[in-house]
């Protein structure tokens, strides 16, 4: 069913909307590219000659590649549990899912330091097992997992609540088991919301600064993700390098958006069919 | 009787949805579970489908325990109130779903599934609609897809939960007769939940009337209508007027009139009569006195509102022009042609 427009928007309203987006989004984004190319393309491309840049790109993609699938699985499982079943502690689970949204990212990083730091609760066992959490990839992954935990679940819960459990019940009475019901009925019904959730989760995982900054230790070439690398370069007055690195992040975001739009265009029919009856 | 429901109770926390309910359903029977909302009829249907478990009680089907089977093992074809069609699948994929999810050794081949799907599409008069999505169908068409999908698994029984609840009156009536014919063709034992007494009386071989989680009466539509077992049943099966009366010496005393009442009961009673079974007489005629307080012409019948004391009664006059002198404010005598009496206090 298509949404009908109720008429033309008033020019004032439209103007405010366009100006708002231009000032808050386009202007800063444009600045990034202007600053990155301030001294010409040669200097811009110079950052790609540094191994630190490549290691930051690799690390950022690695952390996202671990955190996003884990939180996608968790998000689907949590949304499934919360919307299709009743159980004690449901309210608590919902509150906990929202917690990372309301906690400052710095605190989200700090909790891992308190747990695994030199005098942290789990410092002893970790040291004896010879496992390095802080200032290493596991710490970055944990902090990113914590920060991006709500995205998929939050995207799915309202949709699955609206859809109810009717179709699943129908599938079961028709002889389908739990697995088939999930993969043939539930998953196709939520796949677009799941995709949006994953994209949001991914954007945040690659862009997260605060929490990751606390646990990273800023070791160049080892524990610097792209956002942290930008900060280091900026603090070293390497403005072109900082902005050039920032364009990589912007580029990753644009790639994500292009994938999303491409999928929407490719599956437009199915999308409109599955939205509602 | 292949389906035997014994002593079923269902409790949700503090509230009891079903109270020690017993019911038997015959082979190839079409049984309507009729009751107001909250009477427990959908709860009973969901117990039979295996979607919820009863708190206590037994259900057997063809001599075997039904409750020990999971919902997917029961082969109970369920048609949901809002159809619950798989919105991302075509009509054909919806209908074939139950066959495609069978374990590999019982699964028909792709050609066989297609053949059966086409056959069912023909049966529900939706040939050529196989490639559409549910969102592209009307309510009545969706209902028939749901019916075909439930029939595809060759169900041992069909469970229909208010199957016409979401349709407009005209489509409801058309589908009603279609459903009855379909049942006569396929012969699957069918249990059909509705709150619409006309639908139940029209369609079913037998009707079970539920109220507050208990069965008030089970029987053929005509028998129930002719001799309702409780005031609730009388009231639920159609518009009803109630008066207090006294039975003595084979006569029913209502207000200032006496009516012959065969039988040998006596004592205080609740006397019920239908709005369309009332004779209207002049003030010196037969019947009890009442004042006409409202006259509403509504199509073929005229609705009169009459008051006696603080009791307002509805009379439907469908025999042409109203008798002379029957106008607002007139005093008339009302003589119901038939009373159904229950002991006072029921």
XYZ file of C-alpha atoms in Angstrom:
623
model
C 0.000 0.000 0.000
C 1.498 3.325 -0.962
C 1.420 6.361 1.259
C -0.545 9.145 -0.341
C 0.775 12.652 0.019
C -1.609 15.179 1.509
C -0.477 17.944 -0.816
C 2.587 20.038 -1.453
C 4.722 20.967 1.538
C 4.743 24.667 2.315
C 7.842 26.409 0.909
C 8.780 27.636 4.392
C 8.678 24.154 5.874
C 10.634 22.772 2.933
C 13.179 25.596 3.203
C 13.728 24.981 6.904
C 14.209 21.280 6.266
C 16.720 21.777 3.477
C 18.639 24.472 5.373
C 18.779 22.321 8.491
C 20.207 19.336 6.657
C 22.611 21.547 4.696
C 24.020 23.228 7.787
C 24.183 20.178 10.028
C 25.143 17.460 7.563
C 26.376 18.703 4.214
C 28.537 21.546 5.516
C 30.640 19.465 7.931
C 30.859 16.585 5.455
C 31.982 18.998 2.754
C 34.562 20.475 5.105
C 36.127 17.069 5.583
C 36.726 16.690 1.861
C 37.823 20.316 1.356
C 40.407 20.048 4.134
C 41.576 16.647 2.921
C 42.323 17.997 -0.551
C 43.620 21.422 0.623
C 47.146 20.675 -0.551
C 46.225 18.755 -3.651
C 45.597 15.145 -4.515
C 49.236 14.084 -4.136
C 49.322 14.992 -0.481
C 45.877 13.412 -0.013
C 47.052 10.131 -1.500
C 50.126 10.252 0.702
C 48.217 8.786 3.648
C 47.679 5.584 1.710
C 51.438 5.138 1.575
C 51.602 4.726 5.343
C 51.301 1.280 6.813
C 49.616 2.793 9.908
C 46.673 3.865 7.757
C 46.252 0.398 6.342
C 46.505 -1.221 9.726
C 43.848 1.194 11.042
C 41.564 0.279 8.129
C 42.162 -3.434 8.691
C 41.545 -3.133 12.424
C 38.353 -1.128 11.950
C 36.981 -3.659 9.477
C 38.061 -6.573 11.694
C 36.324 -5.178 14.785
C 33.161 -4.473 12.799
C 33.311 -7.907 11.168
C 33.288 -9.539 14.601
C 30.954 -7.206 16.492
C 28.234 -6.741 13.874
C 27.406 -10.436 13.224
C 27.451 -11.181 16.968
C 25.058 -8.346 17.736
C 22.899 -9.239 14.742
C 22.470 -12.771 16.099
C 21.886 -11.475 19.607
C 19.435 -8.844 18.349
C 17.358 -11.382 16.424
C 17.354 -13.803 19.356
C 16.406 -11.108 21.870
C 13.681 -9.645 19.658
C 12.299 -13.131 18.982
C 12.216 -13.937 22.689
C 10.719 -10.609 23.725
C 8.019 -10.449 21.052
C 6.904 -14.056 20.635
C 7.022 -15.282 24.226
C 6.124 -14.219 27.735
C 8.624 -14.890 30.455
C 9.619 -13.438 33.816
C 12.331 -10.793 33.505
C 11.161 -9.594 30.089
C 10.997 -5.961 31.244
C 14.481 -6.224 32.693
C 15.852 -7.613 29.433
C 14.285 -4.728 27.487
C 15.814 -2.200 29.875
C 19.224 -3.843 29.637
C 19.085 -3.763 25.840
C 18.567 0.004 26.016
C 21.307 0.560 28.565
C 24.184 1.175 26.112
C 22.137 4.002 24.552
C 21.886 5.819 27.857
C 25.396 5.265 29.172
C 28.166 7.635 28.097
C 30.557 5.861 25.675
C 33.502 6.743 27.899
C 31.887 4.862 30.763
C 31.183 1.983 28.401
C 34.910 1.765 27.758
C 35.856 2.309 31.359
C 33.873 -0.696 32.619
C 36.210 -2.971 30.658
C 39.220 -1.268 32.181
C 37.711 -1.827 35.634
C 37.178 -5.486 34.781
C 40.397 -6.315 32.970
C 42.779 -3.492 33.950
C 45.921 -4.038 36.022
C 43.908 -3.952 39.277
C 40.614 -5.048 37.758
C 38.383 -7.865 39.016
C 39.415 -10.305 36.334
C 43.018 -9.156 35.968
C 44.403 -12.176 37.870
C 42.698 -14.966 35.914
C 43.416 -13.246 32.601
C 47.081 -12.765 33.398
C 47.481 -16.401 34.435
C 45.731 -17.532 31.244
C 48.073 -15.219 29.375
C 45.183 -13.505 27.589
C 45.559 -9.858 26.715
C 42.201 -8.038 26.690
C 42.942 -4.370 27.156
C 45.071 -2.502 24.629
C 44.451 -5.352 22.182
C 41.852 -6.509 19.694
C 39.638 -8.356 22.262
C 39.196 -5.126 24.257
C 38.253 -3.166 21.146
C 35.739 -5.853 20.177
C 34.203 -5.952 23.684
C 33.814 -2.177 23.830
C 32.286 -2.109 20.340
C 29.933 -4.986 21.164
C 28.683 -3.126 24.220
C 28.121 0.121 22.332
C 26.366 -1.437 19.336
C 24.288 -4.009 21.209
C 20.908 -2.212 20.972
C 20.855 -1.384 17.257
C 19.558 -4.614 15.733
C 17.254 -5.549 18.623
C 15.743 -2.047 18.755
C 15.065 -2.073 15.040
C 13.369 -5.484 15.155
C 11.278 -5.348 18.333
C 8.617 -2.834 17.189
C 8.202 -4.577 13.847
C 7.929 -8.050 15.331
C 5.524 -6.766 17.962
C 3.303 -5.405 15.223
C 3.493 -8.633 13.236
C 2.544 -10.788 16.216
C 2.968 -14.553 16.286
C 0.086 -15.498 13.967
C 2.185 -16.539 11.010
C 4.487 -18.610 13.205
C 1.493 -20.339 14.757
C 0.101 -21.032 11.294
C 3.453 -22.503 10.227
C 3.522 -24.797 13.251
C -0.010 -26.079 12.725
C 0.960 -26.769 9.100
C 3.711 -29.052 10.367
C 6.811 -26.839 10.335
C 9.385 -27.219 13.112
C 11.120 -24.389 14.942
C 14.000 -24.060 12.471
C 11.852 -24.028 9.360
C 9.397 -21.644 10.969
C 12.229 -19.258 11.765
C 13.972 -19.428 8.401
C 10.887 -19.657 6.167
C 8.472 -17.380 8.018
C 10.046 -15.161 10.662
C 13.312 -14.218 8.960
C 11.801 -13.237 5.583
C 9.311 -11.034 7.406
C 12.003 -9.149 9.288
C 14.835 -9.153 6.771
C 14.519 -5.482 5.814
C 14.408 -4.296 9.397
C 17.290 -6.642 10.101
C 19.261 -5.119 7.233
C 18.648 -1.572 8.504
C 19.625 -2.659 11.990
C 22.825 -4.265 10.715
C 23.723 -1.175 8.677
C 23.175 1.140 11.648
C 25.104 -1.231 13.855
C 27.925 -1.374 11.317
C 28.102 2.403 10.931
C 28.370 2.829 14.659
C 30.876 -0.021 15.032
C 33.217 1.548 12.484
C 32.752 5.083 13.763
C 32.815 4.497 17.520
C 35.368 6.690 19.249
C 34.755 7.141 23.000
C 34.558 3.617 24.337
C 37.190 2.311 21.953
C 39.497 5.170 22.871
C 39.483 4.114 26.537
C 40.414 0.480 25.908
C 42.704 0.936 22.930
C 45.904 2.313 24.386
C 46.475 4.085 21.039
C 49.302 1.880 19.860
C 50.017 2.945 16.314
C 49.803 0.182 13.774
C 48.349 -2.156 16.389
C 45.322 -0.841 18.313
C 44.378 2.275 16.413
C 41.060 2.122 14.631
C 40.287 4.735 11.987
C 38.562 7.227 14.340
C 41.464 6.960 16.801
C 43.959 7.379 13.987
C 42.190 10.567 12.921
C 42.581 11.946 16.424
C 46.261 11.111 16.642
C 47.023 12.720 13.287
C 45.035 15.802 14.251
C 46.828 16.116 17.571
C 50.106 15.967 15.671
C 48.979 18.946 13.553
C 48.846 16.693 10.479
C 45.546 18.227 9.403
C 45.571 16.961 5.847
C 46.330 13.437 7.073
C 43.572 13.621 9.691
C 40.960 14.805 7.236
C 42.149 12.422 4.537
C 41.742 9.539 6.979
C 38.309 10.871 7.857
C 37.358 10.638 4.172
C 38.021 6.908 4.362
C 35.436 6.639 7.127
C 33.048 8.766 5.115
C 33.726 6.525 2.134
C 32.834 3.421 4.153
C 29.581 5.107 5.181
C 28.791 5.979 1.564
C 29.473 2.407 0.453
C 27.032 1.205 3.113
C 24.364 3.609 1.910
C 24.880 2.590 -1.703
C 24.490 -1.088 -0.792
C 21.302 -0.290 1.094
C 19.804 1.728 -1.756
C 20.827 -0.922 -4.252
C 19.065 -3.647 -2.272
C 15.976 -1.484 -1.871
C 15.863 -0.866 -5.600
C 16.491 -4.500 -6.470
C 13.804 -5.828 -4.133
C 11.299 -2.973 -4.338
C 8.374 -5.276 -5.236
C 9.019 -7.676 -2.457
C 9.584 -4.826 -0.030
C 6.189 -3.302 -0.697
C 4.545 -6.726 -0.554
C 6.047 -7.606 2.789
C 5.477 -4.263 4.502
C 1.869 -4.898 5.346
C -1.213 -6.694 4.102
C -17.430 -39.989 18.221
C -13.816 -39.581 17.084
C -13.076 -36.365 18.981
C -13.749 -36.611 22.694
C -13.010 -33.656 24.946
C -13.146 -34.547 28.625
C -13.106 -32.316 31.629
C -10.946 -29.601 30.064
C -10.044 -26.602 32.220
C -7.761 -23.721 31.391
C -6.603 -21.135 33.900
C -4.651 -17.985 33.142
C -3.288 -16.726 36.440
C -6.398 -15.739 38.399
C -8.925 -16.056 35.607
C -10.405 -19.316 34.424
C -11.087 -19.461 30.697
C -12.587 -22.960 30.610
C -14.379 -24.847 33.391
C -14.451 -28.662 33.271
C -15.721 -28.711 29.744
C -16.946 -31.907 28.027
C -17.733 -32.153 24.322
C -17.853 -34.842 21.658
C -17.599 -34.200 17.936
C -18.679 -36.760 15.353
C -16.892 -37.962 12.252
C -17.365 -35.551 9.307
C -19.434 -33.336 11.565
C -19.623 -29.575 11.223
C -19.825 -28.200 14.747
C -20.122 -24.536 15.662
C -18.750 -23.225 18.945
C -20.974 -20.250 19.576
C -20.575 -17.751 22.368
C -19.904 -14.120 23.236
C -16.334 -12.861 23.357
C -14.553 -14.126 26.435
C -16.662 -17.291 26.587
C -13.591 -19.473 25.999
C -14.397 -20.688 22.487
C -11.110 -19.574 20.925
C -9.212 -20.974 23.913
C -10.811 -24.360 23.282
C -9.932 -24.192 19.584
C -6.302 -23.321 20.341
C -6.105 -26.234 22.764
C -7.307 -28.574 20.018
C -4.742 -27.081 17.597
C -1.975 -27.619 20.154
C -1.068 -23.940 20.394
C -1.826 -23.921 24.129
C -2.132 -26.693 26.694
C -5.108 -27.115 28.989
C -4.517 -26.885 32.734
C -6.344 -30.183 33.240
C -8.341 -32.614 31.142
C -8.038 -35.054 28.252
C -8.678 -34.966 24.536
C -8.703 -38.076 22.401
C -8.979 -38.331 18.632
C -9.828 -41.644 16.983
C -9.090 -43.345 20.274
C -5.574 -41.899 20.635
C -4.463 -39.208 23.060
C -4.341 -35.893 21.191
C -2.725 -33.756 23.877
C 0.521 -35.743 23.860
C 1.058 -34.748 20.211
C 2.736 -31.434 19.430
C 0.922 -28.900 17.275
C 2.946 -29.885 14.213
C 2.135 -33.559 14.635
C -1.624 -33.139 14.973
C -2.500 -32.366 11.371
C -5.191 -29.999 12.530
C -5.826 -27.501 9.742
C -6.310 -24.152 11.401
C -7.793 -21.080 9.763
C -6.945 -18.019 11.794
C -9.219 -15.067 12.376
C -6.985 -12.734 10.388
C -5.886 -15.614 8.126
C -2.181 -15.379 9.115
C -1.129 -15.824 5.509
C 2.626 -15.713 4.935
C 2.836 -12.218 3.539
C 6.137 -12.669 1.733
C 4.968 -15.793 -0.128
C 2.735 -16.052 -3.163
C -0.684 -17.616 -2.847
C 0.629 -20.860 -4.350
C 3.596 -20.920 -1.948
C 1.231 -20.329 0.960
C -0.960 -23.248 -0.031
C 1.985 -25.568 -0.673
C 3.771 -24.629 2.566
C 2.451 -27.544 4.600
C 3.655 -29.991 1.967
C 7.069 -28.383 1.509
C 7.913 -28.512 5.221
C 7.266 -32.217 5.531
C 10.264 -34.372 6.438
C 12.087 -35.444 3.274
C 10.775 -39.006 3.250
C 7.097 -37.878 3.322
C 7.529 -34.865 1.095
C 5.791 -34.988 -2.278
C 7.855 -34.089 -5.356
C 7.839 -30.519 -6.629
C 5.501 -31.491 -9.490
C 3.162 -33.244 -7.094
C 3.090 -30.182 -4.808
C 2.296 -27.999 -7.802
C -0.462 -30.350 -8.929
C -2.038 -30.381 -5.464
C -1.733 -26.605 -5.164
C -3.505 -26.131 -8.503
C -6.209 -28.543 -7.433
C -6.783 -26.620 -4.207
C -6.794 -23.289 -6.038
C -9.583 -24.725 -8.196
C -11.425 -26.010 -5.139
C -11.463 -22.543 -3.535
C -12.234 -20.870 -6.866
C -8.960 -18.972 -7.095
C -7.553 -20.402 -10.323
C -5.034 -18.017 -11.816
C -4.310 -16.308 -8.497
C -1.367 -18.543 -7.580
C 1.325 -15.973 -8.386
C -0.240 -13.128 -6.411
C 0.776 -11.997 -2.962
C -1.731 -11.911 -0.088
C -1.609 -8.097 -0.061
C -3.029 -8.120 -3.594
C -6.166 -10.063 -2.606
C -9.513 -9.016 -1.164
C -10.564 -10.173 2.295
C -12.791 -12.927 0.943
C -10.017 -14.216 -1.323
C -7.545 -14.277 1.553
C -10.029 -16.241 3.593
C -10.234 -18.846 0.842
C -6.445 -19.032 0.525
C -6.260 -19.700 4.267
C -8.861 -22.425 3.820
C -6.926 -24.020 0.956
C -3.669 -23.845 2.906
C -5.283 -25.665 5.827
C -6.778 -28.313 3.509
C -3.434 -28.913 1.781
C -2.077 -30.916 4.704
C -5.017 -33.344 4.433
C -6.071 -32.396 7.940
C -7.721 -34.841 10.294
C -9.858 -31.933 11.473
C -10.374 -28.332 10.455
C -10.391 -25.623 13.093
C -11.836 -22.299 11.993
C -11.465 -19.291 14.272
C -14.086 -16.676 13.344
C -13.233 -17.283 9.689
C -15.563 -14.551 8.428
C -15.025 -12.140 11.316
C -13.126 -9.581 9.249
C -15.449 -9.544 6.229
C -18.418 -7.360 5.364
C -21.953 -8.720 5.635
C -22.517 -9.562 1.982
C -19.247 -11.465 1.520
C -19.879 -13.236 4.814
C -23.157 -14.646 3.580
C -21.709 -15.758 0.250
C -18.752 -17.458 1.867
C -20.985 -19.100 4.448
C -22.775 -21.251 1.878
C -19.556 -21.825 0.002
C -17.952 -23.119 3.202
C -20.861 -25.468 3.848
C -20.614 -26.888 0.317
C -16.855 -27.234 0.700
C -17.382 -29.200 3.882
C -19.917 -31.459 2.231
C -17.407 -32.113 -0.571
C -14.332 -32.713 1.559
C -16.034 -34.246 4.577
C -13.387 -33.134 7.062
C -14.560 -32.914 10.671
C -14.828 -29.181 11.258
C -15.022 -27.065 14.393
C -15.979 -23.537 13.740
C -15.801 -20.684 16.273
C -18.179 -17.774 15.908
C -20.026 -15.173 17.925
C -22.670 -14.770 15.221
C -25.689 -16.922 16.098
C -27.180 -16.635 12.627
C -23.978 -17.938 11.070
C -23.816 -20.853 13.505
C -27.480 -21.794 13.046
C -27.172 -21.559 9.256
C -24.032 -23.605 8.852
C -23.584 -26.177 11.534
C -24.830 -29.715 12.016
C -24.710 -29.075 15.720
C -24.087 -25.975 17.789
C -22.349 -25.862 21.160
C -23.161 -22.692 23.069
C -20.454 -21.473 25.414
C -20.765 -18.984 28.210
C -18.160 -18.149 30.821
C -15.997 -21.141 29.909
C -18.831 -23.662 30.206
C -21.082 -25.304 27.670
C -24.675 -24.181 28.137
C -26.216 -26.440 25.533
C -25.239 -28.659 22.598
C -27.624 -29.727 19.869
C -28.948 -29.337 16.367
C -29.775 -25.697 15.527
C -33.532 -26.295 15.374
C -33.652 -28.191 18.664
C -31.701 -25.488 20.453
C -33.884 -22.765 19.028
C -37.080 -24.627 19.877
C -36.091 -25.605 23.405
C -33.279 -23.513 24.811
C -31.873 -25.008 27.983
C -31.089 -21.798 29.832
C -32.110 -18.123 29.803
C -28.637 -17.348 28.429
C -29.210 -19.565 25.398
C -32.632 -18.068 24.723
C -31.233 -14.577 24.977
C -28.164 -15.324 22.869
C -30.065 -16.905 19.989
C -32.008 -13.766 19.189
C -33.687 -10.672 20.511
C -35.642 -11.493 23.659
C -38.107 -9.863 26.044
C -38.173 -10.944 29.628
C -41.069 -10.708 32.108
C -41.571 -12.059 35.602
C -44.426 -14.487 35.894
C -46.126 -17.048 38.051
C -47.156 -20.542 36.968
C -50.250 -22.031 38.605
C -52.777 -24.667 37.506
C -51.476 -24.910 33.960
C -51.558 -21.177 33.450
C -48.868 -18.528 33.222
C -49.728 -15.275 34.961
C -47.888 -12.302 33.483
C -48.833 -8.850 34.773
C -52.624 -8.631 34.489
C -53.079 -11.471 32.018
C -53.165 -15.254 32.016
C -51.886 -17.528 29.261
C -52.349 -21.266 28.960
C -49.093 -23.093 29.633
C -49.066 -26.865 29.175
C -47.035 -28.819 31.717
C -47.305 -29.222 35.441
C -44.707 -26.903 36.934
C -45.655 -24.175 39.339
C -44.066 -21.237 41.089
C -42.277 -18.059 40.127
C -40.681 -18.010 36.704
C -38.815 -15.867 34.213
C -40.928 -15.800 31.071
C -39.235 -14.980 27.759
C -40.789 -14.195 24.400
C -39.466 -13.160 20.999
C -40.205 -9.651 19.652
C -41.701 -11.010 16.430
C -44.055 -13.486 18.130
C -46.456 -11.020 19.725
C -50.052 -10.210 18.926
C -51.110 -6.591 19.487
C -54.705 -6.149 20.657
C -56.872 -3.137 21.544
C -57.236 -2.189 25.216
C -60.295 -4.399 25.632
C -58.702 -7.424 23.920
C -56.503 -10.305 25.052
C -53.103 -9.892 26.691
C -51.449 -7.660 29.254
C -51.639 -3.885 29.214
C -48.685 -1.839 28.055
C -48.063 1.662 26.793
C -46.584 2.266 23.342
C -43.629 4.612 23.909
C -41.957 4.405 20.520
C -42.749 3.489 16.901
C -39.834 3.031 14.521
C -40.423 1.963 10.921
C -37.469 -0.153 9.751
C -37.856 -1.717 6.356
C -40.143 -4.715 6.288
C -40.919 -4.627 10.005
C -42.017 -1.922 12.431
C -40.321 -1.812 15.786
C -42.546 -0.876 18.725
C -41.254 -0.010 22.139
C -43.781 -0.753 24.842
C -43.533 -0.026 28.524
C -45.083 -1.876 31.421
C -43.991 -0.410 34.761
C -40.238 0.028 34.492
C -39.918 -2.758 31.904
C -39.452 -1.745 28.264
C -40.242 -4.432 25.678
C -39.483 -4.529 21.982
C -42.097 -5.770 19.526
C -41.372 -6.376 15.837
C -44.507 -6.061 13.749
C -43.999 -7.589 10.302
C -47.624 -8.210 9.268
C -48.266 -5.142 7.170
C -49.942 -2.032 8.558
C -50.083 -1.560 12.288
C -53.551 -2.216 13.800
C -55.695 0.918 14.189
C -55.024 2.986 17.265
C -51.470 1.704 17.791
C -49.561 4.968 17.999
C -47.199 6.576 20.390
C -48.816 6.960 23.800
C -51.602 4.418 23.118
C -52.575 1.743 25.633
C -52.549 -1.704 24.027
C -52.711 -5.313 25.130
C -49.814 -7.574 24.201
C -50.333 -11.303 23.806
C -47.111 -13.224 23.090
C -47.849 -16.287 20.986
C -45.299 -18.390 22.748
C -43.443 -18.204 26.044
C -40.301 -19.949 27.134
C -40.181 -20.136 30.906
C -37.330 -20.832 33.291
C -37.587 -21.117 37.082
C -36.900 -17.749 38.732
C -33.353 -17.567 40.002
C -31.717 -19.220 36.979
